[in-house]
Every structure is written in structure tokens, then in C-alpha cells.
Amino acid sequence: MKWTLEEAKQQLPSIINATSLEPQLIYTQEELVAAIVDPELFKEFLNWRQKTAKTSLAQVFKELQQLCTEENYSLEIPARSNRDNPFTEDQDESSL
């Protein structure tokens, strides 16, 4: 549910109880300033953040490569081709 900061101050017990149903979002004007969530959801988030914080891009690509190998998947890479470049075209015309 969406709450204003003033409503949140007055209805804090209700907001805390409602977190079991869905995250409770608190706004000042149209800007989100806080979210109150169920403790279990927050624990899941912390576990996810801890797990992903230790993962480098190289590790992610290694996992992807392993999955592709296991699934017998190969990435088709198209042949390289040149494309129009407006920056070089202007230079070519001015040198004529």
C-alpha cells in the first residue's frame, strides 16, 4: 500500500501488521522515501545481496559458459561487416 509520511507516523502499528501481506511504501509528495517489508523478505534480500556481491562478471560468464556446455548450446556470431559512419563520411567529403 502507498502511505504518506504523515499517515505512516500516525498508523505505524497498522503498517507493520500489513507488511505480512505486501511491502508498505511511504512517500513524501510523489517521491518514495521508505519501504517497510516483512522480516523474512528482508532476510532473503540480504542473502541475495551477499551472494551477488561476491560474484564478479568473470564468474558470471564462467557459469554461463558452463551452462551452455551442459545444454549443448553454441552462440552463433555473425560475420563482421562495416556499417555507415556519418563522422567519417563528412571527412571524406571535405577532403574532395
PDB file of C-alpha atoms in Angstrom:
ATOM      1  CA  MET A   1       0.000   0.000   0.000  1.00  0.00           C
ATOM      2  CA  LYS A   2       1.022   3.585  -0.545  1.00  0.00           C
ATOM      3  CA  TRP A   3       1.298   5.866   2.501  1.00  0.00           C
ATOM      4  CA  THR A   4       2.267   9.485   3.022  1.00  0.00           C
ATOM      5  CA  LEU A   5       4.874  10.221   5.657  1.00  0.00           C
ATOM      6  CA  GLU A   6       2.256  11.817   7.917  1.00  0.00           C
ATOM      7  CA  GLU A   7      -0.050   8.789   7.609  1.00  0.00           C
ATOM      8  CA  ALA A   8       2.858   6.485   8.340  1.00  0.00           C
ATOM      9  CA  LYS A   9       3.678   8.363  11.543  1.00  0.00           C
ATOM     10  CA  GLN A  10       0.090   8.032  12.743  1.00  0.00           C
ATOM     11  CA  GLN A  11      -0.530   4.450  11.570  1.00  0.00           C
ATOM     12  CA  LEU A  12       2.812   2.721  12.261  1.00  0.00           C
ATOM     13  CA  PRO A  13       1.332  -0.335  14.041  1.00  0.00           C
ATOM     14  CA  SER A  14      -1.110  -0.894  11.166  1.00  0.00           C
ATOM     15  CA  ILE A  15       1.665  -0.516   8.612  1.00  0.00           C
ATOM     16  CA  ILE A  16       3.850  -3.039  10.424  1.00  0.00           C
ATOM     17  CA  ASN A  17       0.976  -5.547  10.516  1.00  0.00           C
ATOM     18  CA  ALA A  18       0.264  -5.002   6.817  1.00  0.00           C
ATOM     19  CA  THR A  19       3.837  -5.948   5.843  1.00  0.00           C
ATOM     20  CA  SER A  20       2.848  -9.604   6.106  1.00  0.00           C
ATOM     21  CA  LEU A  21       0.631  -9.057   3.052  1.00  0.00           C
ATOM     22  CA  GLU A  22       2.844  -6.791   0.939  1.00  0.00           C
ATOM     23  CA  PRO A  23       5.624  -4.199   1.267  1.00  0.00           C
ATOM     24  CA  GLN A  24       4.364  -0.865   2.591  1.00  0.00           C
ATOM     25  CA  LEU A  25       5.664   2.123   0.627  1.00  0.00           C
ATOM     26  CA  ILE A  26       5.992   5.560   2.197  1.00  0.00           C
ATOM     27  CA  TYR A  27       6.092   8.707   0.079  1.00  0.00           C
ATOM     28  CA  THR A  28       6.691  12.406   0.552  1.00  0.00           C
ATOM     29  CA  GLN A  29       4.783  14.071  -2.233  1.00  0.00           C
ATOM     30  CA  GLU A  30       5.488  11.738  -5.186  1.00  0.00           C
ATOM     31  CA  GLU A  31       8.927  10.521  -4.049  1.00  0.00           C
ATOM     32  CA  LEU A  32       9.388   7.103  -2.447  1.00  0.00           C
ATOM     33  CA  VAL A  33      11.318   7.648   0.785  1.00  0.00           C
ATOM     34  CA  ALA A  34      10.919   4.322   2.620  1.00  0.00           C
ATOM     35  CA  ALA A  35       9.644   0.788   2.315  1.00  0.00           C
ATOM     36  CA  ILE A  36       8.681  -1.405   5.230  1.00  0.00           C
ATOM     37  CA  VAL A  37       8.866  -5.100   4.409  1.00  0.00           C
ATOM     38  CA  ASP A  38       8.287  -8.420   6.124  1.00  0.00           C
ATOM     39  CA  PRO A  39      11.399  -9.575   8.051  1.00  0.00           C
ATOM     40  CA  GLU A  40      11.624 -12.826   6.052  1.00  0.00           C
ATOM     41  CA  LEU A  41      11.608 -10.910   2.767  1.00  0.00           C
ATOM     42  CA  PHE A  42      14.351  -8.660   4.097  1.00  0.00           C
ATOM     43  CA  LYS A  43      16.437 -11.690   5.144  1.00  0.00           C
ATOM     44  CA  GLU A  44      16.037 -13.140   1.639  1.00  0.00           C
ATOM     45  CA  PHE A  45      17.207  -9.825   0.195  1.00  0.00           C
ATOM     46  CA  LEU A  46      20.264  -9.742   2.471  1.00  0.00           C
ATOM     47  CA  ASN A  47      21.186 -13.314   1.478  1.00  0.00           C
ATOM     48  CA  TRP A  48      20.771 -12.467  -2.219  1.00  0.00           C
ATOM     49  CA  ARG A  49      22.853  -9.295  -1.861  1.00  0.00           C
ATOM     50  CA  GLN A  50      25.615 -11.127  -0.019  1.00  0.00           C
ATOM     51  CA  LYS A  51      25.705 -13.847  -2.667  1.00  0.00           C
ATOM     52  CA  THR A  52      25.747 -11.446  -5.625  1.00  0.00           C
ATOM     53  CA  ALA A  53      28.214  -9.019  -4.055  1.00  0.00           C
ATOM     54  CA  LYS A  54      30.902 -11.703  -4.135  1.00  0.00           C
ATOM     55  CA  THR A  55      30.220 -12.609  -7.771  1.00  0.00           C
ATOM     56  CA  SER A  56      32.416 -10.986 -10.379  1.00  0.00           C
ATOM     57  CA  LEU A  57      31.495 -10.554 -14.020  1.00  0.00           C
ATOM     58  CA  ALA A  58      34.136 -13.142 -14.913  1.00  0.00           C
ATOM     59  CA  GLN A  59      32.450 -15.658 -12.593  1.00  0.00           C
ATOM     60  CA  VAL A  60      29.070 -14.973 -14.159  1.00  0.00           C
ATOM     61  CA  PHE A  61      30.469 -15.554 -17.650  1.00  0.00           C
ATOM     62  CA  LYS A  62      32.161 -18.748 -16.465  1.00  0.00           C
ATOM     63  CA  GLU A  63      28.825 -20.009 -15.108  1.00  0.00           C
ATOM     64  CA  LEU A  64      27.123 -19.036 -18.365  1.00  0.00           C
ATOM     65  CA  GLN A  65      29.776 -20.869 -20.367  1.00  0.00           C
ATOM     66  CA  GLN A  66      29.301 -23.966 -18.201  1.00  0.00           C
ATOM     67  CA  LEU A  67      25.513 -23.844 -18.671  1.00  0.00           C
ATOM     68  CA  CYS A  68      25.929 -23.503 -22.437  1.00  0.00           C
ATOM     69  CA  THR A  69      28.257 -26.510 -22.465  1.00  0.00           C
ATOM     70  CA  GLU A  70      25.849 -28.594 -20.383  1.00  0.00           C
ATOM     71  CA  GLU A  71      22.931 -27.663 -22.632  1.00  0.00           C
ATOM     72  CA  ASN A  72      24.981 -28.213 -25.802  1.00  0.00           C
ATOM     73  CA  TYR A  73      24.280 -24.624 -26.821  1.00  0.00           C
ATOM     74  CA  SER A  74      26.548 -22.587 -29.030  1.00  0.00           C
ATOM     75  CA  LEU A  75      26.327 -18.898 -29.687  1.00  0.00           C
ATOM     76  CA  GLU A  76      26.185 -18.022 -33.367  1.00  0.00           C
ATOM     77  CA  ILE A  77      28.353 -14.997 -34.062  1.00  0.00           C
ATOM     78  CA  PRO A  78      27.532 -13.261 -37.366  1.00  0.00           C
ATOM     79  CA  ALA A  79      30.303 -12.283 -39.737  1.00  0.00           C
ATOM     80  CA  ARG A  80      31.630  -8.809 -39.138  1.00  0.00           C
ATOM     81  CA  SER A  81      30.576  -6.129 -41.600  1.00  0.00           C
ATOM     82  CA  ASN A  82      31.214  -2.424 -41.869  1.00  0.00           C
ATOM     83  CA  ARG A  83      28.374  -0.016 -41.420  1.00  0.00           C
ATOM     84  CA  ASP A  84      27.902   3.579 -42.428  1.00  0.00           C
ATOM     85  CA  ASN A  85      29.657   6.070 -40.174  1.00  0.00           C
ATOM     86  CA  PRO A  86      28.443   9.661 -40.587  1.00  0.00           C
ATOM     87  CA  PHE A  87      31.587  11.013 -38.910  1.00  0.00           C
ATOM     88  CA  THR A  88      33.946   9.540 -41.467  1.00  0.00           C
ATOM     89  CA  GLU A  89      31.616  10.397 -44.371  1.00  0.00           C
ATOM     90  CA  ASP A  90      31.869  14.114 -43.547  1.00  0.00           C
ATOM     91  CA  GLN A  91      35.666  13.900 -43.510  1.00  0.00           C
ATOM     92  CA  ASP A  92      35.720  12.026 -46.839  1.00  0.00           C
ATOM     93  CA  GLU A  93      33.521  14.692 -48.489  1.00  0.00           C
ATOM     94  CA  SER A  94      35.552  17.613 -47.129  1.00  0.00           C
ATOM     95  CA  SER A  95      38.812  16.135 -48.414  1.00  0.00           C
ATOM     96  CA  LEU A  96      37.443  16.023 -52.003  1.00  0.00           C
TER      97      LEU A  96
END
